[in-house]
């Protein structure tokens, strides 16, 4: 990994060096994920190609995992959030 980073000219960061202030607010991330889930559902309902239907299913599964993770992080931070989308 270090060699790959050197070859690509990337600098490895320690956790203490990463600026977490640039990360969007957890509530913003949850809202964005909810919007992506709604968009995914709309596209799924319109799709007719079987491969694209499968792609939307896999994308929804990934979004649901992200959504669950974001909700768990928000609760760990003491934020009050409710699951607006049921699994």
PDB file of N, CA, C and O in Angstrom:
ATOM      1  N   UNK A   1       0.820  -1.185   0.000  1.00  0.00           N
ATOM      2  CA  UNK A   1       0.000   0.000   0.000  1.00  0.00           C
ATOM      3  C   UNK A   1       0.866   1.251   0.000  1.00  0.00           C
ATOM      4  O   UNK A   1       0.582   2.196  -0.700  1.00  0.00           O
ATOM      5  N   UNK A   2       1.925   1.216   0.800  1.00  0.00           N
ATOM      6  CA  UNK A   2       2.812   2.366   0.861  1.00  0.00           C
ATOM      7  C   UNK A   2       3.479   2.610  -0.491  1.00  0.00           C
ATOM      8  O   UNK A   2       3.599   3.747  -0.946  1.00  0.00           O
ATOM      9  N   UNK A   3       3.896   1.530  -1.153  1.00  0.00           N
ATOM     10  CA  UNK A   3       4.514   1.651  -2.468  1.00  0.00           C
ATOM     11  C   UNK A   3       3.540   2.244  -3.471  1.00  0.00           C
ATOM     12  O   UNK A   3       3.892   3.133  -4.250  1.00  0.00           O
ATOM     13  N   UNK A   4       2.296   1.777  -3.433  1.00  0.00           N
ATOM     14  CA  UNK A   4       1.269   2.308  -4.334  1.00  0.00           C
ATOM     15  C   UNK A   4       1.071   3.795  -4.092  1.00  0.00           C
ATOM     16  O   UNK A   4       0.980   4.576  -5.035  1.00  0.00           O
ATOM     17  N   UNK A   5       1.031   4.190  -2.845  1.00  0.00           N
ATOM     18  CA  UNK A   5       0.863   5.604  -2.507  1.00  0.00           C
ATOM     19  C   UNK A   5       2.038   6.419  -3.025  1.00  0.00           C
ATOM     20  O   UNK A   5       1.853   7.509  -3.564  1.00  0.00           O
ATOM     21  N   UNK A   6       3.253   5.882  -2.879  1.00  0.00           N
ATOM     22  CA  UNK A   6       4.427   6.602  -3.382  1.00  0.00           C
ATOM     23  C   UNK A   6       4.390   6.723  -4.897  1.00  0.00           C
ATOM     24  O   UNK A   6       4.695   7.770  -5.453  1.00  0.00           O
ATOM     25  N   UNK A   7       4.001   5.633  -5.565  1.00  0.00           N
ATOM     26  CA  UNK A   7       3.941   5.656  -7.021  1.00  0.00           C
ATOM     27  C   UNK A   7       2.916   6.658  -7.526  1.00  0.00           C
ATOM     28  O   UNK A   7       3.093   7.286  -8.559  1.00  0.00           O
ATOM     29  N   UNK A   8       1.818   6.768  -6.820  1.00  0.00           N
ATOM     30  CA  UNK A   8       0.766   7.699  -7.215  1.00  0.00           C
ATOM     31  C   UNK A   8       0.999   9.107  -6.692  1.00  0.00           C
ATOM     32  O   UNK A   8       0.250  10.025  -6.995  1.00  0.00           O
ATOM     33  N   UNK A   9       2.053   9.274  -5.907  1.00  0.00           N
ATOM     34  CA  UNK A   9       2.350  10.595  -5.353  1.00  0.00           C
ATOM     35  C   UNK A   9       1.406  10.994  -4.240  1.00  0.00           C
ATOM     36  O   UNK A   9       1.205  12.166  -3.969  1.00  0.00           O
ATOM     37  N   UNK A  10       0.822  10.015  -3.587  1.00  0.00           N
ATOM     38  CA  UNK A  10      -0.121  10.296  -2.509  1.00  0.00           C
ATOM     39  C   UNK A  10       0.601  10.273  -1.174  1.00  0.00           C
ATOM     40  O   UNK A  10       1.561   9.548  -0.975  1.00  0.00           O
ATOM     41  N   UNK A  11       0.111  11.053  -0.271  1.00  0.00           N
ATOM     42  CA  UNK A  11       0.658  11.096   1.077  1.00  0.00           C
ATOM     43  C   UNK A  11      -0.273  10.331   1.991  1.00  0.00           C
ATOM     44  O   UNK A  11      -1.483  10.509   1.934  1.00  0.00           O
ATOM     45  N   UNK A  12       0.298   9.474   2.811  1.00  0.00           N
ATOM     46  CA  UNK A  12      -0.526   8.746   3.770  1.00  0.00           C
ATOM     47  C   UNK A  12      -0.796   9.642   4.971  1.00  0.00           C
ATOM     48  O   UNK A  12       0.079  10.367   5.435  1.00  0.00           O
ATOM     49  N   UNK A  13      -2.032   9.609   5.443  1.00  0.00           N
ATOM     50  CA  UNK A  13      -2.439  10.441   6.565  1.00  0.00           C
ATOM     51  C   UNK A  13      -2.650   9.589   7.800  1.00  0.00           C
ATOM     52  O   UNK A  13      -3.175   8.483   7.722  1.00  0.00           O
ATOM     53  N   UNK A  14      -2.252  10.151   8.901  1.00  0.00           N
ATOM     54  CA  UNK A  14      -2.611   9.541  10.173  1.00  0.00           C
ATOM     55  C   UNK A  14      -3.979  10.074  10.545  1.00  0.00           C
ATOM     56  O   UNK A  14      -4.379  11.147  10.114  1.00  0.00           O
ATOM     57  N   UNK A  15      -4.685   9.346  11.390  1.00  0.00           N
ATOM     58  CA  UNK A  15      -6.022   9.792  11.790  1.00  0.00           C
ATOM     59  C   UNK A  15      -5.978  11.181  12.411  1.00  0.00           C
ATOM     60  O   UNK A  15      -6.885  11.979  12.229  1.00  0.00           O
ATOM     61  N   UNK A  16      -4.919  11.497  13.143  1.00  0.00           N
ATOM     62  CA  UNK A  16      -4.835  12.798  13.795  1.00  0.00           C
ATOM     63  C   UNK A  16      -4.620  13.924  12.788  1.00  0.00           C
ATOM     64  O   UNK A  16      -4.891  15.077  13.078  1.00  0.00           O
ATOM     65  N   UNK A  17      -4.119  13.609  11.573  1.00  0.00           N
ATOM     66  CA  UNK A  17      -3.870  14.630  10.558  1.00  0.00           C
ATOM     67  C   UNK A  17      -5.097  14.932   9.708  1.00  0.00           C
ATOM     68  O   UNK A  17      -5.148  15.944   9.036  1.00  0.00           O
ATOM     69  N   UNK A  18      -6.055  14.059   9.715  1.00  0.00           N
ATOM     70  CA  UNK A  18      -7.229  14.234   8.870  1.00  0.00           C
ATOM     71  C   UNK A  18      -8.136  15.289   9.481  1.00  0.00           C
ATOM     72  O   UNK A  18      -8.479  15.229  10.659  1.00  0.00           O
ATOM     73  N   UNK A  19      -8.539  16.251   8.685  1.00  0.00           N
ATOM     74  CA  UNK A  19      -9.406  17.322   9.149  1.00  0.00           C
ATOM     75  C   UNK A  19     -10.855  16.855   9.034  1.00  0.00           C
ATOM     76  O   UNK A  19     -11.390  16.756   7.946  1.00  0.00           O
ATOM     77  N   UNK A  20     -11.487  16.589  10.158  1.00  0.00           N
ATOM     78  CA  UNK A  20     -12.856  16.088  10.135  1.00  0.00           C
ATOM     79  C   UNK A  20     -13.873  17.207   9.967  1.00  0.00           C
ATOM     80  O   UNK A  20     -15.043  16.940   9.749  1.00  0.00           O
ATOM     81  N   UNK A  21     -13.446  18.471  10.046  1.00  0.00           N
ATOM     82  CA  UNK A  21     -14.373  19.580   9.897  1.00  0.00           C
ATOM     83  C   UNK A  21     -14.910  19.684   8.467  1.00  0.00           C
ATOM     84  O   UNK A  21     -15.961  20.254   8.243  1.00  0.00           O
ATOM     85  N   UNK A  22     -14.170  19.133   7.504  1.00  0.00           N
ATOM     86  CA  UNK A  22     -14.610  19.198   6.120  1.00  0.00           C
ATOM     87  C   UNK A  22     -15.722  18.191   5.816  1.00  0.00           C
ATOM     88  O   UNK A  22     -16.394  18.303   4.813  1.00  0.00           O
ATOM     89  N   UNK A  23     -15.879  17.216   6.677  1.00  0.00           N
ATOM     90  CA  UNK A  23     -16.910  16.203   6.466  1.00  0.00           C
ATOM     91  C   UNK A  23     -18.285  16.828   6.698  1.00  0.00           C
ATOM     92  O   UNK A  23     -18.488  17.537   7.680  1.00  0.00           O
ATOM     93  N   UNK A  24     -19.232  16.577   5.778  1.00  0.00           N
ATOM     94  CA  UNK A  24     -20.575  17.136   5.959  1.00  0.00           C
ATOM     95  C   UNK A  24     -21.215  16.639   7.256  1.00  0.00           C
ATOM     96  O   UNK A  24     -20.894  15.563   7.749  1.00  0.00           O
ATOM     97  N   UNK A  25     -22.107  17.435   7.773  1.00  0.00           N
ATOM     98  CA  UNK A  25     -22.833  17.086   8.983  1.00  0.00           C
ATOM     99  C   UNK A  25     -23.535  15.744   8.793  1.00  0.00           C
ATOM    100  O   UNK A  25     -24.028  15.433   7.707  1.00  0.00           O
ATOM    101  N   UNK A  26     -23.582  14.959   9.853  1.00  0.00           N
ATOM    102  CA  UNK A  26     -24.172  13.616   9.778  1.00  0.00           C
ATOM    103  C   UNK A  26     -25.632  13.677   9.335  1.00  0.00           C
ATOM    104  O   UNK A  26     -26.083  12.838   8.566  1.00  0.00           O
ATOM    105  N   UNK A  27     -26.359  14.696   9.772  1.00  0.00           N
ATOM    106  CA  UNK A  27     -27.765  14.826   9.378  1.00  0.00           C
ATOM    107  C   UNK A  27     -27.861  15.114   7.881  1.00  0.00           C
ATOM    108  O   UNK A  27     -28.726  14.562   7.190  1.00  0.00           O
ATOM    109  N   UNK A  28     -26.933  15.922   7.364  1.00  0.00           N
ATOM    110  CA  UNK A  28     -26.886  16.188   5.921  1.00  0.00           C
ATOM    111  C   UNK A  28     -26.633  14.905   5.145  1.00  0.00           C
ATOM    112  O   UNK A  28     -27.246  14.658   4.104  1.00  0.00           O
ATOM    113  N   UNK A  29     -25.715  14.095   5.646  1.00  0.00           N
ATOM    114  CA  UNK A  29     -25.394  12.835   4.986  1.00  0.00           C
ATOM    115  C   UNK A  29     -26.594  11.894   4.988  1.00  0.00           C
ATOM    116  O   UNK A  29     -26.851  11.197   4.003  1.00  0.00           O
ATOM    117  N   UNK A  30     -27.334  11.881   6.091  1.00  0.00           N
ATOM    118  CA  UNK A  30     -28.530  11.030   6.178  1.00  0.00           C
ATOM    119  C   UNK A  30     -29.574  11.498   5.178  1.00  0.00           C
ATOM    120  O   UNK A  30     -30.165  10.686   4.459  1.00  0.00           O
ATOM    121  N   UNK A  31     -29.784  12.812   5.102  1.00  0.00           N
ATOM    122  CA  UNK A  31     -30.764  13.349   4.139  1.00  0.00           C
ATOM    123  C   UNK A  31     -30.359  13.029   2.704  1.00  0.00           C
ATOM    124  O   UNK A  31     -31.200  12.679   1.874  1.00  0.00           O
ATOM    125  N   UNK A  32     -29.055  13.154   2.407  1.00  0.00           N
ATOM    126  CA  UNK A  32     -28.579  12.837   1.063  1.00  0.00           C
ATOM    127  C   UNK A  32     -28.800  11.355   0.747  1.00  0.00           C
ATOM    128  O   UNK A  32     -29.244  11.004  -0.351  1.00  0.00           O
ATOM    129  N   UNK A  33     -28.537  10.508   1.704  1.00  0.00           N
ATOM    130  CA  UNK A  33     -28.732   9.072   1.513  1.00  0.00           C
ATOM    131  C   UNK A  33     -30.207   8.753   1.296  1.00  0.00           C
ATOM    132  O   UNK A  33     -30.560   7.929   0.445  1.00  0.00           O
ATOM    133  N   UNK A  34     -31.085   9.406   2.038  1.00  0.00           N
ATOM    134  CA  UNK A  34     -32.522   9.216   1.843  1.00  0.00           C
ATOM    135  C   UNK A  34     -32.948   9.639   0.444  1.00  0.00           C
ATOM    136  O   UNK A  34     -33.739   8.964  -0.211  1.00  0.00           O
ATOM    137  N   UNK A  35     -32.379  10.762  -0.036  1.00  0.00           N
ATOM    138  CA  UNK A  35     -32.691  11.241  -1.381  1.00  0.00           C
ATOM    139  C   UNK A  35     -32.212  10.226  -2.431  1.00  0.00           C
ATOM    140  O   UNK A  35     -32.922   9.922  -3.390  1.00  0.00           O
ATOM    141  N   UNK A  36     -31.018   9.672  -2.221  1.00  0.00           N
ATOM    142  CA  UNK A  36     -30.488   8.680  -3.152  1.00  0.00           C
ATOM    143  C   UNK A  36     -31.337   7.406  -3.148  1.00  0.00           C
ATOM    144  O   UNK A  36     -31.527   6.783  -4.197  1.00  0.00           O
ATOM    145  N   UNK A  37     -31.852   7.038  -1.998  1.00  0.00           N
ATOM    146  CA  UNK A  37     -32.732   5.867  -1.922  1.00  0.00           C
ATOM    147  C   UNK A  37     -34.035   6.106  -2.677  1.00  0.00           C
ATOM    148  O   UNK A  37     -34.516   5.222  -3.392  1.00  0.00           O
ATOM    149  N   UNK A  38     -34.602   7.309  -2.534  1.00  0.00           N
ATOM    150  CA  UNK A  38     -35.829   7.632  -3.277  1.00  0.00           C
ATOM    151  C   UNK A  38     -35.569   7.628  -4.786  1.00  0.00           C
ATOM    152  O   UNK A  38     -36.362   7.102  -5.560  1.00  0.00           O
ATOM    153  N   UNK A  39     -34.431   8.206  -5.191  1.00  0.00           N
ATOM    154  CA  UNK A  39     -34.066   8.235  -6.607  1.00  0.00           C
ATOM    155  C   UNK A  39     -33.874   6.815  -7.136  1.00  0.00           C
ATOM    156  O   UNK A  39     -34.343   6.472  -8.214  1.00  0.00           O
ATOM    157  N   UNK A  40     -33.206   5.983  -6.350  1.00  0.00           N
ATOM    158  CA  UNK A  40     -32.974   4.599  -6.749  1.00  0.00           C
ATOM    159  C   UNK A  40     -34.300   3.870  -6.949  1.00  0.00           C
ATOM    160  O   UNK A  40     -34.469   3.131  -7.919  1.00  0.00           O
ATOM    161  N   UNK A  41     -35.248   4.086  -6.048  1.00  0.00           N
ATOM    162  CA  UNK A  41     -36.549   3.437  -6.162  1.00  0.00           C
ATOM    163  C   UNK A  41     -37.287   3.892  -7.417  1.00  0.00           C
ATOM    164  O   UNK A  41     -37.882   3.082  -8.133  1.00  0.00           O
ATOM    165  N   UNK A  42     -37.218   5.186  -7.723  1.00  0.00           N
ATOM    166  CA  UNK A  42     -37.871   5.709  -8.923  1.00  0.00           C
ATOM    167  C   UNK A  42     -37.272   5.101 -10.181  1.00  0.00           C
ATOM    168  O   UNK A  42     -37.997   4.678 -11.091  1.00  0.00           O
ATOM    169  N   UNK A  43     -35.947   5.058 -10.241  1.00  0.00           N
ATOM    170  CA  UNK A  43     -35.286   4.481 -11.411  1.00  0.00           C
ATOM    171  C   UNK A  43     -35.580   2.989 -11.535  1.00  0.00           C
ATOM    172  O   UNK A  43     -35.779   2.474 -12.637  1.00  0.00           O
ATOM    173  N   UNK A  44     -35.619   2.297 -10.392  1.00  0.00           N
ATOM    174  CA  UNK A  44     -35.942   0.870 -10.391  1.00  0.00           C
ATOM    175  C   UNK A  44     -37.334   0.634 -10.980  1.00  0.00           C
ATOM    176  O   UNK A  44     -37.530  -0.265 -11.800  1.00  0.00           O
ATOM    177  N   UNK A  45     -38.284   1.461 -10.575  1.00  0.00           N
ATOM    178  CA  UNK A  45     -39.663   1.298 -11.046  1.00  0.00           C
ATOM    179  C   UNK A  45     -39.811   1.583 -12.540  1.00  0.00           C
ATOM    180  O   UNK A  45     -40.730   1.061 -13.171  1.00  0.00           O
ATOM    181  N   UNK A  46     -38.939   2.393 -13.108  1.00  0.00           N
ATOM    182  CA  UNK A  46     -39.015   2.734 -14.522  1.00  0.00           C
ATOM    183  C   UNK A  46     -38.233   1.771 -15.423  1.00  0.00           C
ATOM    184  O   UNK A  46     -38.475   1.713 -16.628  1.00  0.00           O
ATOM    185  N   UNK A  47     -37.310   1.046 -14.827  1.00  0.00           N
ATOM    186  CA  UNK A  47     -36.387   0.222 -15.613  1.00  0.00           C
ATOM    187  C   UNK A  47     -37.056  -1.025 -16.176  1.00  0.00           C
ATOM    188  O   UNK A  47     -37.915  -1.613 -15.548  1.00  0.00           O
ATOM    189  N   UNK A  48     -36.631  -1.410 -17.393  1.00  0.00           N
ATOM    190  CA  UNK A  48     -37.155  -2.621 -18.024  1.00  0.00           C
ATOM    191  C   UNK A  48     -36.068  -3.650 -18.310  1.00  0.00           C
ATOM    192  O   UNK A  48     -36.357  -4.831 -18.441  1.00  0.00           O
ATOM    193  N   UNK A  49     -34.816  -3.209 -18.416  1.00  0.00           N
ATOM    194  CA  UNK A  49     -33.701  -4.102 -18.687  1.00  0.00           C
ATOM    195  C   UNK A  49     -33.341  -4.874 -17.418  1.00  0.00           C
ATOM    196  O   UNK A  49     -33.110  -4.275 -16.363  1.00  0.00           O
ATOM    197  N   UNK A  50     -33.297  -6.199 -17.504  1.00  0.00           N
ATOM    198  CA  UNK A  50     -33.069  -7.041 -16.324  1.00  0.00           C
ATOM    199  C   UNK A  50     -31.733  -6.750 -15.652  1.00  0.00           C
ATOM    200  O   UNK A  50     -31.650  -6.719 -14.428  1.00  0.00           O
ATOM    201  N   UNK A  51     -30.694  -6.499 -16.426  1.00  0.00           N
ATOM    202  CA  UNK A  51     -29.392  -6.210 -15.819  1.00  0.00           C
ATOM    203  C   UNK A  51     -29.419  -4.892 -15.048  1.00  0.00           C
ATOM    204  O   UNK A  51     -28.814  -4.772 -13.984  1.00  0.00           O
ATOM    205  N   UNK A  52     -30.122  -3.913 -15.582  1.00  0.00           N
ATOM    206  CA  UNK A  52     -30.223  -2.634 -14.880  1.00  0.00           C
ATOM    207  C   UNK A  52     -31.101  -2.756 -13.634  1.00  0.00           C
ATOM    208  O   UNK A  52     -30.844  -2.103 -12.622  1.00  0.00           O
ATOM    209  N   UNK A  53     -32.111  -3.599 -13.695  1.00  0.00           N
ATOM    210  CA  UNK A  53     -32.943  -3.862 -12.514  1.00  0.00           C
ATOM    211  C   UNK A  53     -32.064  -4.450 -11.418  1.00  0.00           C
ATOM    212  O   UNK A  53     -32.116  -4.021 -10.257  1.00  0.00           O
ATOM    213  N   UNK A  54     -31.227  -5.435 -11.795  1.00  0.00           N
ATOM    214  CA  UNK A  54     -30.301  -6.028 -10.830  1.00  0.00           C
ATOM    215  C   UNK A  54     -29.350  -4.983 -10.261  1.00  0.00           C
ATOM    216  O   UNK A  54     -29.086  -4.958  -9.056  1.00  0.00           O
ATOM    217  N   UNK A  55     -28.860  -4.086 -11.118  1.00  0.00           N
ATOM    218  CA  UNK A  55     -27.944  -3.042 -10.664  1.00  0.00           C
ATOM    219  C   UNK A  55     -28.623  -2.136  -9.642  1.00  0.00           C
ATOM    220  O   UNK A  55     -28.005  -1.754  -8.632  1.00  0.00           O
ATOM    221  N   UNK A  56     -29.885  -1.808  -9.878  1.00  0.00           N
ATOM    222  CA  UNK A  56     -30.616  -0.955  -8.921  1.00  0.00           C
ATOM    223  C   UNK A  56     -30.845  -1.688  -7.601  1.00  0.00           C
ATOM    224  O   UNK A  56     -30.817  -1.066  -6.524  1.00  0.00           O
ATOM    225  N   UNK A  57     -31.047  -2.977  -7.663  1.00  0.00           N
ATOM    226  CA  UNK A  57     -31.215  -3.769  -6.433  1.00  0.00           C
ATOM    227  C   UNK A  57     -29.927  -3.742  -5.620  1.00  0.00           C
ATOM    228  O   UNK A  57     -29.940  -3.501  -4.404  1.00  0.00           O
ATOM    229  N   UNK A  58     -28.796  -3.981  -6.277  1.00  0.00           N
ATOM    230  CA  UNK A  58     -27.510  -3.957  -5.574  1.00  0.00           C
ATOM    231  C   UNK A  58     -27.196  -2.569  -5.030  1.00  0.00           C
ATOM    232  O   UNK A  58     -26.682  -2.420  -3.922  1.00  0.00           O
ATOM    233  N   UNK A  59     -27.525  -1.544  -5.809  1.00  0.00           N
ATOM    234  CA  UNK A  59     -27.291  -0.176  -5.356  1.00  0.00           C
ATOM    235  C   UNK A  59     -28.137   0.123  -4.121  1.00  0.00           C
ATOM    236  O   UNK A  59     -27.675   0.738  -3.163  1.00  0.00           O
ATOM    237  N   UNK A  60     -29.393  -0.336  -4.113  1.00  0.00           N
ATOM    238  CA  UNK A  60     -30.259  -0.117  -2.956  1.00  0.00           C
ATOM    239  C   UNK A  60     -29.702  -0.801  -1.714  1.00  0.00           C
ATOM    240  O   UNK A  60     -29.709  -0.228  -0.623  1.00  0.00           O
ATOM    241  N   UNK A  61     -29.197  -2.022  -1.887  1.00  0.00           N
ATOM    242  CA  UNK A  61     -28.615  -2.737  -0.748  1.00  0.00           C
ATOM    243  C   UNK A  61     -27.434  -1.947  -0.168  1.00  0.00           C
ATOM    244  O   UNK A  61     -27.313  -1.798   1.050  1.00  0.00           O
ATOM    245  N   UNK A  62     -26.575  -1.419  -1.046  1.00  0.00           N
ATOM    246  CA  UNK A  62     -25.434  -0.634  -0.588  1.00  0.00           C
ATOM    247  C   UNK A  62     -25.894   0.640   0.109  1.00  0.00           C
ATOM    248  O   UNK A  62     -25.344   1.022   1.152  1.00  0.00           O
ATOM    249  N   UNK A  63     -26.900   1.302  -0.448  1.00  0.00           N
ATOM    250  CA  UNK A  63     -27.421   2.522   0.171  1.00  0.00           C
ATOM    251  C   UNK A  63     -28.046   2.232   1.533  1.00  0.00           C
ATOM    252  O   UNK A  63     -27.920   3.037   2.462  1.00  0.00           O
ATOM    253  N   UNK A  64     -28.727   1.103   1.664  1.00  0.00           N
ATOM    254  CA  UNK A  64     -29.344   0.754   2.948  1.00  0.00           C
ATOM    255  C   UNK A  64     -28.277   0.500   4.015  1.00  0.00           C
ATOM    256  O   UNK A  64     -28.449   0.875   5.176  1.00  0.00           O
ATOM    257  N   UNK A  65     -27.161  -0.125   3.618  1.00  0.00           N
ATOM    258  CA  UNK A  65     -26.065  -0.343   4.572  1.00  0.00           C
ATOM    259  C   UNK A  65     -25.484   1.004   4.996  1.00  0.00           C
ATOM    260  O   UNK A  65     -25.238   1.242   6.182  1.00  0.00           O
ATOM    261  N   UNK A  66     -25.289   1.889   4.029  1.00  0.00           N
ATOM    262  CA  UNK A  66     -24.772   3.225   4.347  1.00  0.00           C
ATOM    263  C   UNK A  66     -25.741   3.971   5.263  1.00  0.00           C
ATOM    264  O   UNK A  66     -25.341   4.609   6.237  1.00  0.00           O
ATOM    265  N   UNK A  67     -27.029   3.896   4.952  1.00  0.00           N
ATOM    266  CA  UNK A  67     -28.055   4.572   5.749  1.00  0.00           C
ATOM    267  C   UNK A  67     -28.040   4.071   7.191  1.00  0.00           C
ATOM    268  O   UNK A  67     -28.042   4.866   8.136  1.00  0.00           O
ATOM    269  N   UNK A  68     -27.974   2.767   7.358  1.00  0.00           N
ATOM    270  CA  UNK A  68     -27.939   2.176   8.708  1.00  0.00           C
ATOM    271  C   UNK A  68     -26.708   2.633   9.470  1.00  0.00           C
ATOM    272  O   UNK A  68     -26.773   2.951  10.660  1.00  0.00           O
ATOM    273  N   UNK A  69     -25.578   2.661   8.779  1.00  0.00           N
ATOM    274  CA  UNK A  69     -24.331   3.095   9.402  1.00  0.00           C
ATOM    275  C   UNK A  69     -24.416   4.555   9.834  1.00  0.00           C
ATOM    276  O   UNK A  69     -23.996   4.910  10.939  1.00  0.00           O
ATOM    277  N   UNK A  70     -24.962   5.396   8.968  1.00  0.00           N
ATOM    278  CA  UNK A  70     -25.104   6.809   9.312  1.00  0.00           C
ATOM    279  C   UNK A  70     -26.035   7.004  10.505  1.00  0.00           C
ATOM    280  O   UNK A  70     -25.758   7.822  11.388  1.00  0.00           O
ATOM    281  N   UNK A  71     -27.130   6.257  10.540  1.00  0.00           N
ATOM    282  CA  UNK A  71     -28.041   6.359  11.689  1.00  0.00           C
ATOM    283  C   UNK A  71     -27.356   5.933  12.980  1.00  0.00           C
ATOM    284  O   UNK A  71     -27.496   6.584  14.018  1.00  0.00           O
ATOM    285  N   UNK A  72     -26.575   4.861  12.899  1.00  0.00           N
ATOM    286  CA  UNK A  72     -25.862   4.370  14.077  1.00  0.00           C
ATOM    287  C   UNK A  72     -24.842   5.412  14.555  1.00  0.00           C
ATOM    288  O   UNK A  72     -24.727   5.686  15.750  1.00  0.00           O
ATOM    289  N   UNK A  73     -24.116   6.029  13.617  1.00  0.00           N
ATOM    290  CA  UNK A  73     -23.149   7.075  13.983  1.00  0.00           C
ATOM    291  C   UNK A  73     -23.840   8.286  14.612  1.00  0.00           C
ATOM    292  O   UNK A  73     -23.347   8.855  15.583  1.00  0.00           O
ATOM    293  N   UNK A  74     -24.968   8.661  14.043  1.00  0.00           N
ATOM    294  CA  UNK A  74     -25.697   9.812  14.579  1.00  0.00           C
ATOM    295  C   UNK A  74     -26.154   9.531  16.008  1.00  0.00           C
ATOM    296  O   UNK A  74     -26.040  10.406  16.877  1.00  0.00           O
ATOM    297  N   UNK A  75     -26.664   8.348  16.240  1.00  0.00           N
ATOM    298  CA  UNK A  75     -27.101   7.994  17.597  1.00  0.00           C
ATOM    299  C   UNK A  75     -25.920   7.969  18.561  1.00  0.00           C
ATOM    300  O   UNK A  75     -26.051   8.377  19.720  1.00  0.00           O
ATOM    301  N   UNK A  76     -24.759   7.496  18.088  1.00  0.00           N
ATOM    302  CA  UNK A  76     -23.562   7.454  18.930  1.00  0.00           C
ATOM    303  C   UNK A  76     -23.102   8.865  19.289  1.00  0.00           C
ATOM    304  O   UNK A  76     -22.506   9.076  20.347  1.00  0.00           O
ATOM    305  N   UNK A  77     -23.389   9.828  18.428  1.00  0.00           N
ATOM    306  CA  UNK A  77     -23.045  11.231  18.695  1.00  0.00           C
ATOM    307  C   UNK A  77     -24.103  11.912  19.560  1.00  0.00           C
ATOM    308  O   UNK A  77     -23.981  13.086  19.884  1.00  0.00           O
ATOM    309  N   UNK A  78     -25.144  11.172  19.895  1.00  0.00           N
ATOM    310  CA  UNK A  78     -26.195  11.740  20.730  1.00  0.00           C
ATOM    311  C   UNK A  78     -27.251  12.493  19.948  1.00  0.00           C
ATOM    312  O   UNK A  78     -28.070  13.197  20.532  1.00  0.00           O
ATOM    313  N   UNK A  79     -27.257  12.351  18.644  1.00  0.00           N
ATOM    314  CA  UNK A  79     -28.270  13.013  17.810  1.00  0.00           C
ATOM    315  C   UNK A  79     -29.551  12.205  17.846  1.00  0.00           C
ATOM    316  O   UNK A  79     -29.530  10.984  17.885  1.00  0.00           O
ATOM    317  N   UNK A  80     -30.666  12.902  17.808  1.00  0.00           N
ATOM    318  CA  UNK A  80     -31.967  12.224  17.744  1.00  0.00           C
ATOM    319  C   UNK A  80     -32.369  12.123  16.290  1.00  0.00           C
ATOM    320  O   UNK A  80     -32.654  13.117  15.643  1.00  0.00           O
ATOM    321  N   UNK A  81     -32.363  10.921  15.777  1.00  0.00           N
ATOM    322  CA  UNK A  81     -32.738  10.692  14.395  1.00  0.00           C
ATOM    323  C   UNK A  81     -33.674   9.492  14.357  1.00  0.00           C
ATOM    324  O   UNK A  81     -33.551   8.569  15.149  1.00  0.00           O
ATOM    325  N   UNK A  82     -34.604   9.541  13.449  1.00  0.00           N
ATOM    326  CA  UNK A  82     -35.519   8.425  13.285  1.00  0.00           C
ATOM    327  C   UNK A  82     -35.347   7.812  11.922  1.00  0.00           C
ATOM    328  O   UNK A  82     -34.985   8.480  10.971  1.00  0.00           O
ATOM    329  N   UNK A  83     -35.591   6.537  11.843  1.00  0.00           N
ATOM    330  CA  UNK A  83     -35.497   5.857  10.552  1.00  0.00           C
ATOM    331  C   UNK A  83     -36.735   6.176   9.731  1.00  0.00           C
ATOM    332  O   UNK A  83     -37.817   5.707  10.026  1.00  0.00           O
ATOM    333  N   UNK A  84     -36.557   7.016   8.727  1.00  0.00           N
ATOM    334  CA  UNK A  84     -37.682   7.402   7.869  1.00  0.00           C
ATOM    335  C   UNK A  84     -37.952   6.362   6.797  1.00  0.00           C
ATOM    336  O   UNK A  84     -39.042   6.279   6.265  1.00  0.00           O
ATOM    337  N   UNK A  85     -36.954   5.567   6.492  1.00  0.00           N
ATOM    338  CA  UNK A  85     -37.102   4.544   5.456  1.00  0.00           C
ATOM    339  C   UNK A  85     -36.983   3.185   6.109  1.00  0.00           C
ATOM    340  O   UNK A  85     -36.006   2.903   6.789  1.00  0.00           O
ATOM    341  N   UNK A  86     -37.966   2.379   5.903  1.00  0.00           N
ATOM    342  CA  UNK A  86     -37.952   1.052   6.496  1.00  0.00           C
ATOM    343  C   UNK A  86     -37.238   0.085   5.587  1.00  0.00           C
ATOM    344  O   UNK A  86     -37.306   0.173   4.379  1.00  0.00           O
ATOM    345  N   UNK A  87     -36.562  -0.868   6.194  1.00  0.00           N
ATOM    346  CA  UNK A  87     -35.840  -1.878   5.422  1.00  0.00           C
ATOM    347  C   UNK A  87     -36.760  -2.982   4.981  1.00  0.00           C
ATOM    348  O   UNK A  87     -37.721  -3.329   5.532  1.00  0.00           O
TER     349      UNK A  87
END
